[in-house]
CSV table of C-alpha atoms and ligand atoms in Angstrom, one decimal:
chain,number,residue,atom,x,y,z
A,247,MET,CA,9.5,-9.3,-24.0
A,248,THR,CA,12.7,-10.6,-25.6
A,249,ASN,CA,14.7,-8.8,-22.9
A,250,VAL,CA,12.7,-10.4,-20.2
A,251,LEU,CA,13.2,-13.9,-21.6
A,252,ASN,CA,17.0,-13.3,-22.1
A,253,ARG,CA,17.4,-12.0,-18.6
A,254,ARG,CA,15.5,-14.9,-17.2
A,255,ALA,CA,17.6,-17.4,-19.1
A,256,PHE,CA,20.8,-15.6,-17.8
A,257,LEU,CA,19.6,-15.6,-14.2
A,258,GLY,CA,18.7,-19.2,-14.5
A,259,THR,CA,22.2,-20.2,-15.6
A,260,THR,CA,24.1,-18.0,-13.1
A,261,GLY,CA,21.9,-19.0,-10.2
A,262,ALA,CA,21.6,-15.3,-9.2
A,263,PHE,CA,17.9,-15.6,-9.0
A,264,VAL,CA,17.6,-17.0,-5.5
A,265,ALA,CA,14.5,-18.0,-3.8
A,266,GLY,CA,13.6,-16.4,-0.5
A,267,ASN,CA,14.6,-13.1,0.8
A,268,LEU,CA,15.8,-12.0,4.2
A,269,MET,CA,13.3,-9.2,4.0
A,270,ALA,CA,15.0,-7.2,6.7
A,271,SER,CA,17.6,-4.5,6.8
A,272,PRO,CA,21.0,-6.2,7.3
A,273,LEU,CA,22.6,-2.7,8.0
A,274,ALA,CA,20.0,-2.0,10.7
A,275,ARG,CA,20.7,-5.5,12.2
A,276,GLU,CA,24.4,-4.8,12.1
A,277,ALA,CA,24.0,-1.4,13.8
A,278,LEU,CA,21.8,-2.8,16.6
A,279,SER,CA,24.2,-5.7,17.1
A,280,LYS,CA,27.1,-3.3,17.6
A,281,GLY,CA,25.0,-1.3,20.1
A,282,ASN,CA,24.7,1.6,17.6
A,283,LYS,CA,21.5,3.4,16.6
A,284,ILE,CA,20.1,2.8,13.2
A,285,LYS,CA,20.9,5.9,11.0
A,286,ALA,CA,17.8,6.6,8.9
A,287,VAL,CA,16.9,9.2,6.3
A,288,LEU,CA,13.5,9.9,4.9
A,289,VAL,CA,12.6,11.1,1.4
A,290,GLY,CA,9.1,12.5,0.9
A,291,THR,CA,8.0,14.5,4.0
A,292,GLY,CA,4.2,14.4,3.3
A,293,VAL,CA,1.5,13.1,5.5
A,294,ARG,CA,2.6,9.4,5.6
A,295,GLY,CA,6.3,10.3,5.8
A,296,THR,CA,6.1,12.7,8.7
A,297,SER,CA,3.6,10.7,10.7
A,298,PHE,CA,3.9,6.9,10.5
A,299,TRP,CA,7.5,6.8,9.3
A,300,GLY,CA,8.4,10.1,11.0
A,301,LYS,CA,6.9,11.2,14.3
A,302,THR,CA,5.8,7.7,15.3
A,303,LEU,CA,9.4,6.4,14.9
A,304,VAL,CA,10.8,9.4,16.8
A,305,ASP,CA,8.3,8.8,19.6
A,306,ASN,CA,8.6,5.0,19.9
A,307,PHE,CA,12.1,4.1,18.6
A,308,SER,CA,14.5,6.9,19.5
A,309,ASP,CA,16.4,4.5,21.8
A,310,ILE,CA,17.5,2.6,18.7
A,311,LEU,CA,17.0,4.9,15.7
A,312,GLU,CA,18.0,8.4,14.7
A,313,PHE,CA,17.0,10.5,11.7
A,314,VAL,CA,20.2,11.9,10.1
A,315,GLY,CA,18.5,13.6,7.2
A,316,LEU,CA,15.2,14.6,5.6
A,317,CYS,CA,14.6,15.3,1.9
A,318,ASP,CA,11.7,16.8,-0.1
A,319,ILE,CA,11.3,18.9,-3.2
A,320,ASN,CA,9.1,21.4,-1.2
A,321,PRO,CA,11.4,23.4,1.1
A,322,GLY,CA,8.5,24.8,3.1
A,323,ARG,CA,7.0,21.3,3.8
A,324,LEU,CA,10.5,20.0,4.6
A,325,GLU,CA,11.0,22.6,7.4
A,326,TYR,CA,7.6,22.0,8.8
A,327,ALA,CA,8.4,18.2,8.8
A,328,ALA,CA,11.4,18.6,10.9
A,329,LYS,CA,9.5,20.6,13.5
A,330,TYR,CA,6.5,18.3,13.4
A,331,MET,CA,8.7,15.2,13.9
A,332,GLY,CA,10.8,16.9,16.6
A,333,VAL,CA,14.2,16.3,14.9
A,334,SER,CA,17.1,18.7,14.3
A,335,CYS,CA,18.9,16.7,11.5
A,336,PRO,CA,20.1,18.4,8.2
A,337,LEU,CA,17.5,19.0,5.5
A,338,PHE,CA,18.2,18.4,1.8
A,339,ALA,CA,16.7,19.2,-1.6
A,340,SER,CA,19.1,16.7,-3.2
A,341,PHE,CA,18.7,13.0,-2.4
A,342,GLU,CA,22.3,12.2,-3.5
A,343,GLU,CA,23.7,15.0,-1.4
A,344,MET,CA,21.8,13.6,1.6
A,345,ILE,CA,23.2,10.1,1.2
A,346,ASN,CA,26.7,11.3,0.5
A,347,GLN,CA,26.8,13.5,3.6
A,348,THR,CA,24.9,11.3,6.1
A,349,ARG,CA,25.9,7.7,5.0
A,350,PRO,CA,22.6,6.2,6.4
A,351,ASP,CA,21.9,2.5,7.1
A,352,LEU,CA,18.3,2.9,6.0
A,353,VAL,CA,16.5,5.0,3.4
A,354,ILE,CA,12.8,5.4,4.0
A,355,VAL,CA,10.9,6.3,0.8
A,356,THR,CA,7.5,8.1,1.2
A,357,THR,CA,7.3,10.2,-2.0
A,358,LYS,CA,4.5,10.0,-4.5
A,359,ASP,CA,4.3,6.5,-6.0
A,360,SER,CA,5.7,7.3,-9.5
A,361,THR,CA,9.0,8.5,-8.0
A,362,HIS,CA,9.7,5.6,-5.6
A,363,HIS,CA,11.9,3.7,-8.0
A,364,GLU,CA,14.3,6.7,-8.3
A,365,PHE,CA,15.1,6.6,-4.6
A,366,ILE,CA,15.0,2.8,-4.2
A,367,VAL,CA,17.5,2.3,-7.1
A,368,LYS,CA,19.8,5.2,-6.0
A,369,GLY,CA,19.6,4.2,-2.3
A,370,LEU,CA,20.6,0.5,-3.1
A,371,ASP,CA,23.3,1.6,-5.5
A,372,MET,CA,24.7,4.0,-2.9
A,373,GLY,CA,25.0,1.2,-0.4
A,374,CYS,CA,21.9,1.6,1.8
A,375,ASP,CA,19.0,-0.7,2.7
A,376,VAL,CA,15.7,0.7,1.5
A,377,LEU,CA,12.3,0.7,3.2
A,378,THR,CA,9.6,1.8,0.8
A,379,GLU,CA,6.0,2.6,1.2
A,380,LYS,CA,3.6,0.7,-1.0
A,381,PRO,CA,3.3,0.5,-4.0
A,382,LEU,CA,6.8,-0.6,-4.8
A,383,THR,CA,6.4,1.4,-8.1
A,384,THR,CA,3.9,2.1,-10.8
A,385,ASP,CA,4.9,0.3,-14.0
A,386,GLU,CA,6.8,-2.8,-15.1
A,387,ASP,CA,9.9,-1.1,-16.4
A,388,LYS,CA,10.5,0.7,-13.1
A,389,CYS,CA,9.8,-2.6,-11.3
A,390,GLN,CA,12.4,-4.4,-13.4
A,391,SER,CA,14.9,-1.6,-12.6
A,392,ILE,CA,14.3,-2.1,-8.9
A,393,LEU,CA,14.7,-5.9,-9.2
A,394,ASP,CA,17.9,-5.4,-11.0
A,395,ALA,CA,19.2,-2.9,-8.5
A,396,GLU,CA,18.6,-5.2,-5.5
A,397,ARG,CA,20.3,-8.1,-7.3
A,398,ARG,CA,23.4,-6.1,-8.1
A,399,SER,CA,23.7,-4.5,-4.6
A,400,LYS,CA,24.3,-6.3,-1.3
A,401,ARG,CA,21.4,-4.4,0.2
A,402,LYS,CA,17.8,-5.2,0.8
A,403,VAL,CA,14.4,-3.7,-0.1
A,404,ILE,CA,11.6,-3.8,2.6
A,405,VAL,CA,8.1,-3.0,1.5
A,406,GLY,CA,5.9,-1.6,4.3
A,407,PHE,CA,2.9,-3.8,3.8
A,408,ASN,CA,1.0,-3.0,7.0
A,409,TYR,CA,-2.3,-4.8,6.2
A,410,ARG,CA,-0.6,-8.3,6.6
A,411,TRP,CA,0.2,-7.5,10.2
A,412,GLY,CA,-3.3,-6.8,11.4
A,413,PRO,CA,-4.4,-9.7,13.7
A,414,TYR,CA,-7.7,-10.1,11.7
A,415,MET,CA,-5.7,-10.6,8.5
A,416,THR,CA,-3.2,-12.9,10.3
A,417,LYS,CA,-6.1,-15.1,11.6
A,418,ILE,CA,-7.2,-15.7,8.0
A,419,LYS,CA,-3.6,-16.6,7.1
A,420,GLU,CA,-3.4,-19.0,10.1
A,421,LEU,CA,-6.7,-20.8,9.1
A,422,LEU,CA,-5.6,-21.1,5.5
A,423,GLN,CA,-2.0,-22.1,6.3
A,424,SER,CA,-3.3,-24.9,8.7
A,425,GLY,CA,-5.2,-26.5,5.8
A,426,SER,CA,-8.6,-26.0,7.5
A,427,ILE,CA,-10.5,-25.9,4.2
A,428,GLY,CA,-8.2,-28.1,2.2
A,429,ARG,CA,-6.8,-26.9,-1.1
A,430,ILE,CA,-8.1,-23.5,-2.0
A,431,THR,CA,-9.7,-23.4,-5.4
A,432,SER,CA,-11.4,-20.0,-5.7
A,433,VAL,CA,-11.8,-16.7,-3.9
A,434,ASP,CA,-14.3,-13.8,-4.1
A,435,PHE,CA,-12.8,-10.5,-2.8
A,436,HIS,CA,-14.6,-7.2,-2.9
A,437,TRP,CA,-13.4,-3.9,-1.5
A,438,TYR,CA,-15.6,-0.8,-1.0
A,439,LEU,CA,-14.1,2.7,-0.6
A,440,ASN,CA,-16.6,5.3,0.7
A,441,THR,CA,-17.3,8.8,-0.4
A,442,TYR,CA,-14.7,10.1,2.1
A,443,HIS,CA,-11.8,7.9,1.7
A,444,GLY,CA,-12.5,6.8,-1.9
A,445,ALA,CA,-13.1,10.4,-2.9
A,446,SER,CA,-9.9,11.6,-1.3
A,447,TYR,CA,-7.9,9.8,-3.9
A,448,PHE,CA,-9.4,11.9,-6.6
A,449,ARG,CA,-8.5,15.2,-4.9
A,450,ARG,CA,-4.8,15.0,-5.5
A,451,TRP,CA,-2.0,13.3,-7.4
A,452,HIS,CA,-3.6,9.9,-6.9
A,453,GLY,CA,-6.2,10.9,-9.5
A,454,LEU,CA,-3.5,11.0,-12.3
A,455,ARG,CA,-2.3,7.6,-13.6
A,456,GLN,CA,1.1,9.1,-14.3
A,457,SER,CA,1.5,9.8,-10.5
A,458,GLY,CA,-0.1,6.8,-8.8
A,459,GLY,CA,-0.5,4.2,-11.5
A,460,THR,CA,-4.3,4.2,-11.0
A,461,LEU,CA,-6.0,2.7,-8.0
A,462,TRP,CA,-5.3,-0.7,-9.6
A,463,VAL,CA,-1.7,-0.1,-8.3
A,464,HIS,CA,-1.9,2.6,-5.7
A,465,LYS,CA,-4.7,1.1,-3.6
A,466,ALA,CA,-5.2,-2.5,-4.9
A,467,THR,CA,-1.5,-3.3,-4.2
A,468,HIS,CA,-2.6,-3.8,-0.6
A,469,HIS,CA,-5.3,-6.2,-1.6
A,470,PHE,CA,-3.2,-8.1,-4.1
A,471,ASP,CA,-0.5,-8.5,-1.6
A,472,LEU,CA,-2.9,-9.9,0.9
A,473,LEU,CA,-4.2,-12.3,-1.7
A,474,ASN,CA,-0.7,-13.5,-2.7
A,475,TRP,CA,0.3,-13.9,0.9
A,476,TRP,CA,-3.0,-15.6,2.0
A,477,LEU,CA,-2.9,-18.0,-1.0
A,478,ASP,CA,0.9,-18.5,-0.9
A,479,SER,CA,1.0,-18.7,-4.7
A,480,ASP,CA,2.0,-16.2,-7.4
A,481,PRO,CA,-0.5,-14.7,-9.9
A,482,GLU,CA,-0.2,-16.0,-13.4
A,483,GLU,CA,-2.8,-14.2,-15.6
A,484,VAL,CA,-5.2,-11.3,-15.2
A,485,PHE,CA,-8.3,-10.2,-17.1
A,486,ALA,CA,-9.9,-7.0,-16.2
A,487,TYR,CA,-12.5,-4.3,-16.9
A,488,GLY,CA,-12.7,-0.8,-15.5
A,489,ASP,CA,-14.0,2.6,-16.2
A,490,LEU,CA,-14.2,6.2,-14.9
A,491,GLU,CA,-17.9,7.2,-14.8
A,492,TYR,CA,-18.5,9.0,-11.5
A,493,TYR,CA,-15.6,11.4,-10.7
A,494,GLY,CA,-13.5,13.5,-13.2
A,495,SER,CA,-15.4,15.0,-16.1
A,496,ASN,CA,-18.5,13.0,-15.1
A,497,GLY,CA,-19.3,15.4,-12.3
A,498,PRO,CA,-22.3,17.8,-12.7
A,499,PHE,CA,-20.2,20.9,-12.1
A,500,ARG,CA,-16.6,21.7,-11.2
A,501,GLY,CA,-14.5,24.4,-9.6
A,502,ASP,CA,-10.9,25.4,-9.2
A,503,LYS,CA,-10.6,23.9,-5.7
A,504,CYS,CA,-12.9,23.6,-2.7
A,505,ARG,CA,-11.7,26.8,-1.0
A,506,THR,CA,-12.7,29.0,-3.9
A,507,CYS,CA,-15.5,26.9,-5.4
A,508,ASP,CA,-18.9,28.5,-6.5
A,509,HIS,CA,-20.6,25.2,-5.8
A,510,LYS,CA,-19.9,24.8,-2.1
A,511,GLN,CA,-23.6,24.7,-1.3
A,512,GLU,CA,-24.7,22.0,-3.6
A,513,CYS,CA,-21.5,19.8,-3.7
A,514,LYS,CA,-21.8,16.8,-1.4
A,515,PHE,CA,-18.0,16.5,-1.6
A,516,TYR,CA,-17.2,20.1,-0.4
A,517,TRP,CA,-14.4,19.9,2.1
A,518,ASP,CA,-13.3,22.9,4.1
A,519,ILE,CA,-9.5,22.3,4.4
A,520,THR,CA,-9.1,25.5,6.4
A,521,LYS,CA,-10.6,23.7,9.4
A,522,ASP,CA,-8.0,20.9,9.2
A,523,LYS,CA,-4.9,22.3,10.9
A,524,ARG,CA,-2.6,19.4,9.8
A,525,SER,CA,-3.6,19.7,6.1
A,526,MET,CA,-3.1,23.5,6.3
A,527,ASP,CA,0.4,23.1,7.9
A,528,LEU,CA,1.4,20.3,5.5
A,529,TYR,CA,0.0,21.5,2.2
A,530,VAL,CA,-1.8,24.8,1.9
A,531,ASN,CA,0.9,26.9,3.7
A,532,HIS,CA,3.5,25.6,1.1
A,533,GLU,CA,1.5,25.7,-2.1
A,534,GLU,CA,3.6,28.6,-3.4
A,535,HIS,CA,6.6,26.2,-3.8
A,536,ASP,CA,5.1,23.5,-6.0
A,537,GLY,CA,1.4,24.2,-6.6
A,538,TYR,CA,0.3,21.1,-4.8
A,539,ILE,CA,-3.4,21.7,-4.2
A,540,ARG,CA,-4.7,19.3,-1.5
A,541,ASP,CA,-8.4,20.3,-1.8
A,542,ASN,CA,-8.5,19.9,-5.6
A,543,CYS,CA,-11.8,19.4,-7.3
A,544,LEU,CA,-12.6,15.7,-7.8
A,545,PHE,CA,-14.6,16.6,-10.9
A,546,ARG,CA,-11.6,18.1,-12.7
A,547,PRO,CA,-11.2,16.9,-16.3
A,548,GLU,CA,-7.6,15.8,-16.1
A,549,ILE,CA,-8.5,12.9,-13.7
A,550,ASN,CA,-7.6,9.8,-15.7
A,551,ILE,CA,-7.8,6.8,-13.4
A,552,TYR,CA,-10.6,4.2,-13.0
A,553,ASP,CA,-13.3,4.6,-10.4
A,554,LYS,CA,-14.8,1.1,-10.8
A,555,MET,CA,-12.6,-1.9,-11.3
A,556,SER,CA,-13.1,-5.7,-11.7
A,557,ALA,CA,-10.6,-8.4,-12.4
A,558,GLN,CA,-10.2,-12.2,-12.6
A,559,ILE,CA,-6.9,-13.4,-11.5
A,560,LYS,CA,-5.6,-16.9,-12.2
A,561,TYR,CA,-2.9,-18.1,-9.8
A,562,ARG,CA,-0.1,-20.4,-10.7
A,563,ASP,CA,-1.6,-23.1,-8.4
A,564,ASN,CA,-4.8,-22.7,-10.4
A,565,THR,CA,-6.8,-20.8,-7.7
A,566,LEU,CA,-9.3,-18.4,-9.4
A,567,VAL,CA,-10.0,-15.0,-7.9
A,568,ASN,CA,-12.8,-12.6,-8.5
A,569,TYR,CA,-11.8,-9.1,-7.3
A,570,SER,CA,-13.6,-5.7,-7.4
A,571,LEU,CA,-12.9,-2.3,-6.1
A,572,THR,CA,-15.4,0.6,-6.0
A,573,THR,CA,-14.6,4.2,-4.9
A,574,TYR,CA,-18.0,5.8,-4.1
A,575,SER,CA,-19.7,3.4,-1.8
A,576,PRO,CA,-21.9,4.7,1.1
A,577,TYR,CA,-19.7,2.7,3.5
A,578,GLU,CA,-16.1,1.6,3.6
A,579,GLY,CA,-15.4,-2.1,4.1
A,580,TRP,CA,-14.6,-5.4,2.4
A,581,LYS,CA,-15.7,-9.0,2.1
A,582,ILE,CA,-13.8,-12.1,1.2
A,583,ALA,CA,-14.7,-15.8,0.8
A,584,PHE,CA,-12.3,-18.7,0.2
A,585,ASN,CA,-13.7,-21.9,-1.3
A,586,GLY,CA,-11.6,-25.0,-0.6
A,587,THR,CA,-11.9,-28.7,-1.3
A,588,GLU,CA,-12.8,-29.2,2.4
A,589,GLY,CA,-14.9,-26.1,3.2
A,590,ARG,CA,-15.2,-22.4,3.0
A,591,ILE,CA,-14.0,-19.3,5.0
A,592,ASP,CA,-16.0,-16.1,5.0
A,593,ALA,CA,-14.6,-12.9,6.4
A,594,TRP,CA,-15.5,-9.2,6.3
A,595,LEU,CA,-14.7,-6.0,8.1
A,596,ASP,CA,-16.6,-2.7,8.6
A,597,ILE,CA,-19.9,-3.6,6.8
A,598,PRO,CA,-22.2,-1.4,8.9
A,599,PHE,CA,-25.4,-3.5,8.5
A,600,MET,CA,-23.6,-6.7,9.4
A,601,LYS,CA,-22.2,-5.1,12.5
A,602,GLY,CA,-25.5,-3.6,13.5
A,603,ASP,CA,-24.0,-0.2,14.2
A,604,ASN,CA,-24.0,3.1,12.3
A,605,ILE,CA,-20.7,4.8,12.8
A,606,SER,CA,-20.1,8.0,10.7
A,607,GLN,CA,-18.0,7.2,7.7
A,608,SER,CA,-15.8,10.3,8.1
A,609,GLU,CA,-15.0,9.4,11.7
A,610,MET,CA,-14.3,5.8,10.7
A,611,HIS,CA,-11.6,6.9,8.2
A,612,GLU,CA,-10.0,9.1,10.9
A,613,LEU,CA,-10.0,6.2,13.2
A,614,GLU,CA,-8.4,3.8,10.8
A,615,MET,CA,-5.5,6.3,10.1
A,616,SER,CA,-5.1,7.2,13.8
A,617,GLN,CA,-2.2,5.6,15.6
A,618,GLN,CA,-3.7,6.6,19.0
A,619,ASP,CA,-6.9,4.5,19.3
A,620,ALA,CA,-5.7,1.3,21.0
A,621,SER,CA,-9.2,0.2,22.1
A,622,LEU,CA,-10.1,-3.3,21.0
A,623,GLN,CA,-12.8,-4.5,18.6
A,624,THR,CA,-13.8,-8.1,18.1
A,625,GLU,CA,-14.9,-9.4,14.7
A,626,PRO,CA,-15.8,-12.9,13.4
A,627,VAL,CA,-14.2,-15.1,10.8
A,628,ILE,CA,-16.5,-18.0,9.7
A,629,LEU,CA,-15.0,-21.4,9.1
A,630,HIS,CA,-17.5,-23.8,7.5
A,631,LYS,CA,-16.2,-27.3,6.8
A,632,LEU,CA,-18.0,-29.4,4.3
A,633,TRP,CA,-20.7,-31.6,5.8
A,634,SER,CA,-20.6,-30.0,9.2
A,635,ASP,CA,-21.8,-26.9,11.1
A,636,PHE,CA,-20.0,-23.6,10.7
A,637,LYS,CA,-17.7,-22.3,13.5
A,638,VAL,CA,-17.3,-18.6,14.4
A,639,GLU,CA,-13.7,-17.6,15.3
A,640,GLN,CA,-13.7,-14.3,17.1
A,641,VAL,CA,-10.7,-12.1,16.6
A,642,SER,CA,-9.8,-9.1,18.8
A,643,PHE,CA,-7.6,-6.3,17.5
A,644,PRO,CA,-7.0,-2.6,18.0
A,645,LYS,CA,-9.3,-0.2,16.1
A,646,GLY,CA,-6.6,2.3,15.2
A,647,GLY,CA,-3.3,1.9,13.1
A,648,HIS,CA,-4.8,-0.2,10.3
A,649,GLY,CA,-6.4,-2.7,12.7
A,650,GLY,CA,-3.2,-3.1,14.8
A,651,GLY,CA,-1.0,-3.9,11.8
A,652,ASP,CA,1.0,-0.6,11.9
A,653,LYS,CA,2.6,-1.2,15.3
A,654,LEU,CA,3.4,-4.8,14.7
A,655,LEU,CA,5.1,-3.9,11.4
A,656,HIS,CA,7.2,-1.2,13.1
A,657,ASP,CA,8.3,-3.6,15.8
A,658,GLN,CA,9.3,-6.3,13.3
A,659,ILE,CA,11.4,-3.9,11.2
A,660,PHE,CA,13.1,-2.0,14.0
A,661,ARG,CA,13.0,-4.2,17.2
A,662,THR,CA,13.4,-7.6,15.7
A,663,PRO,CA,14.8,-7.3,12.2
A,664,GLY,CA,15.4,-10.7,10.6
A,665,LYS,CA,13.5,-12.7,13.2
A,666,LYS,CA,11.6,-15.6,11.6
A,667,ASP,CA,7.8,-15.0,11.5
A,668,PRO,CA,5.5,-18.0,11.7
A,669,PHE,CA,3.1,-16.3,9.3
A,670,ASP,CA,5.7,-15.1,6.9
A,671,ARG,CA,4.6,-11.4,7.2
A,672,PRO,CA,7.8,-9.5,6.5
A,673,ALA,CA,7.7,-8.4,2.8
A,674,GLY,CA,10.5,-7.9,0.4
A,675,VAL,CA,11.0,-6.8,-3.2
A,676,ARG,CA,9.4,-9.9,-4.7
A,677,ASP,CA,6.2,-9.4,-2.7
A,678,GLY,CA,6.2,-5.7,-3.7
A,679,ALA,CA,6.6,-6.6,-7.3
A,680,MET,CA,4.0,-9.5,-7.5
A,681,SER,CA,1.3,-7.3,-5.9
A,682,ILE,CA,1.8,-4.3,-8.3
A,683,LEU,CA,2.2,-6.6,-11.3
A,684,ILE,CA,-1.4,-7.8,-10.9
A,685,GLY,CA,-2.6,-4.1,-11.0
A,686,ILE,CA,-0.3,-3.3,-14.0
A,687,ALA,CA,-1.6,-6.4,-15.8
A,688,ALA,CA,-5.2,-5.3,-15.1
A,689,ARG,CA,-4.5,-1.9,-16.6
A,690,LYS,CA,-3.0,-3.5,-19.6
A,691,SER,CA,-5.8,-6.0,-19.9
A,692,ILE,CA,-8.4,-3.2,-20.0
A,693,GLU,CA,-6.5,-1.5,-22.8
A,694,ALA,CA,-5.8,-4.6,-24.7
A,695,GLY,CA,-9.2,-6.4,-24.2
A,696,HIS,CA,-7.5,-9.7,-23.4
A,697,PRO,CA,-5.8,-11.4,-20.5
A,698,ILE,CA,-2.2,-10.5,-19.6
A,699,ARG,CA,0.3,-12.9,-18.3
A,700,ILE,CA,2.4,-11.8,-15.3
A,701,SER,CA,5.5,-13.4,-16.9
A,702,GLU,CA,5.3,-10.9,-19.8
A,703,LEU,CA,5.9,-8.0,-17.5
A,704,THR,CA,9.3,-8.5,-15.8
A,705,ASP,CA,11.7,-11.4,-15.5
A,706,LEU,CA,10.0,-12.8,-12.4
A,707,GLU,CA,8.6,-16.2,-13.1
A,708,PRO,CA,5.3,-17.0,-11.2
A,709,ARG,CA,5.7,-19.9,-8.8
A,710,ALA,CA,2.9,-22.3,-7.6
A,711,ARG,CA,4.3,-21.8,-4.0
A,712,ARG,CA,5.7,-18.3,-3.3
A,713,ILE,CA,8.8,-19.3,-1.5
B,890,NAD,N1,0.5,1.9,3.7
B,890,NAD,C1,-0.4,2.8,3.9
B,890,NAD,O1,-1.4,2.5,4.5
B,890,NAD,C2,-0.2,4.2,3.3
B,890,NAD,C3,-1.0,5.2,3.7
B,890,NAD,C4,-0.8,6.5,3.1
B,890,NAD,C5,0.2,6.7,2.1
B,890,NAD,N2,1.0,5.6,1.8
B,890,NAD,C6,2.0,5.8,0.8
B,890,NAD,O2,3.0,6.8,1.2
B,890,NAD,C7,3.5,7.5,0.2
B,890,NAD,C8,3.3,9.0,0.5
B,890,NAD,O3,1.9,9.3,0.5
B,890,NAD,P1,1.4,10.6,1.2
B,890,NAD,O4,-0.1,10.4,1.4
B,890,NAD,O5,2.2,11.0,2.4
B,890,NAD,O6,1.6,11.7,0.0
B,890,NAD,P2,1.9,13.2,0.2
B,890,NAD,O7,1.6,13.9,-1.1
B,890,NAD,O8,1.4,13.8,1.4
B,890,NAD,O9,3.5,13.3,0.4
B,890,NAD,C9,4.4,13.0,-0.7
B,890,NAD,C10,5.6,13.9,-0.5
B,890,NAD,O10,6.6,13.5,-1.4
B,890,NAD,C11,7.2,14.7,-1.9
B,890,NAD,N3,7.8,14.4,-3.2
B,890,NAD,C12,7.2,14.2,-4.4
B,890,NAD,N4,8.0,13.9,-5.3
B,890,NAD,C13,9.3,14.0,-4.8
B,890,NAD,C14,10.6,13.9,-5.3
B,890,NAD,N5,10.8,13.6,-6.6
B,890,NAD,N6,11.6,14.1,-4.4
B,890,NAD,C15,11.4,14.3,-3.1
B,890,NAD,N7,10.2,14.5,-2.6
B,890,NAD,C16,9.1,14.3,-3.4
B,890,NAD,C17,6.1,15.7,-1.9
B,890,NAD,O11,6.6,17.1,-1.9
B,890,NAD,C18,5.4,15.4,-0.6
B,890,NAD,O12,5.9,16.1,0.5
B,890,NAD,C19,2.8,7.1,-1.1
B,890,NAD,O13,3.6,6.2,-1.8
B,890,NAD,C20,1.6,6.3,-0.6
B,890,NAD,O14,1.2,5.3,-1.4
B,890,NAD,C21,0.8,4.4,2.3
């Protein structure tokens, strides 16, 4: 705490703590302006790295970007990654060796969450811009080390917050930004993960707080980033409750992993990974190197994250937010309502009984993760001004690629880096930090039994207006 205050005082006097952030890769911009390709390396060749930040970039951006190195601790997965992505660049076990040999413009970090800081800090210190998957990191000390590293380097951190870019999310931002409901005073935000997607977090490293920081950080970072961006204010204080009472040691039985389990018949969560070629290629075929079991039992006793979570967040501009996250809902979806001095906005996605359809929940998860399905869906946002009738704003957006956000995020980072966005969607280190700090504060609040102030965690001082 003393360190945080001292550092803040120091930054205040030196003026090093500048508002705003270019939130782009200056090196990528420079390469493009000289007619060169962006030289990129990727660390963490798992499912997200090889697909969204791997093959998708190779397929759509090879005219302006080339991979010059890939790195992972699992040599089998690393070799598979190069084949899957269709690249012939050198492969590395050592991150430093990769940077020294390839001198990239951009480091893309897609390792497990608790290791992001290592590669962000080293990447910046070794002279590269860094694009990291969410969450920025998993605790406040690692967060501070990233903030410090960006300040001392001339390089930038980009956080791949794809949800902001979905046209449905952007419509909400547009309505709020235009002042349609006056000053926002309070928000109800509830997110429901189903027994496919929610359960999947408990099968692997995400189920351990030391790896993913709990779903308060790993998953809710998306939701807290949306809130910070929609409200355009910083969080100031968080009070939370949470518990683990469905997965982990709460299960009625358990096995070693689905493949060898004695309870295949009676377990509703039984998953035959051998029928999923991509998971076999990525994980099962390389288990011998690191013991990474992708179809782990979600009732194993070492699971130590929360499966139900609820928080109150007070923003610096005095907006009050009620937030909850559940992980074993029969359907996957979310609802939000903004109350303002001049009206209210209601929005929701994927609530089956509100849509009147009955899509299979497992298919729905596949669809959301798919980059292929470009077919459009249209969903309403309700704008209800005080003393007048409500208005339905219909928003059309692609079904796949996180509601169309994935593609727009890629285009902004690689085709038009640095271009000003009317909705302020590009995200930098401060956005990454503010979103995880809510989850970290929530974790601490549960342990301490009292509210936690965001300003206690790092030297970032919450602002009434973000920028
Ligand atoms: N934005 C989104 O919608 C979204 C979706 C999925 C995943 N993600 C994020 O992407 C990241 C990767 O997730 P994933 O699902 O691909 O996980 P994964 O387990 O499939 O892949 C992680 C990879 O990192 C490697 N790794 C772990 N520690 C390492 C280290 N110290 N050095 C080098 N390599 C290391 C592992 O061997 C593995 O190949 C996570 O941070 C996750 O939060 C984001």
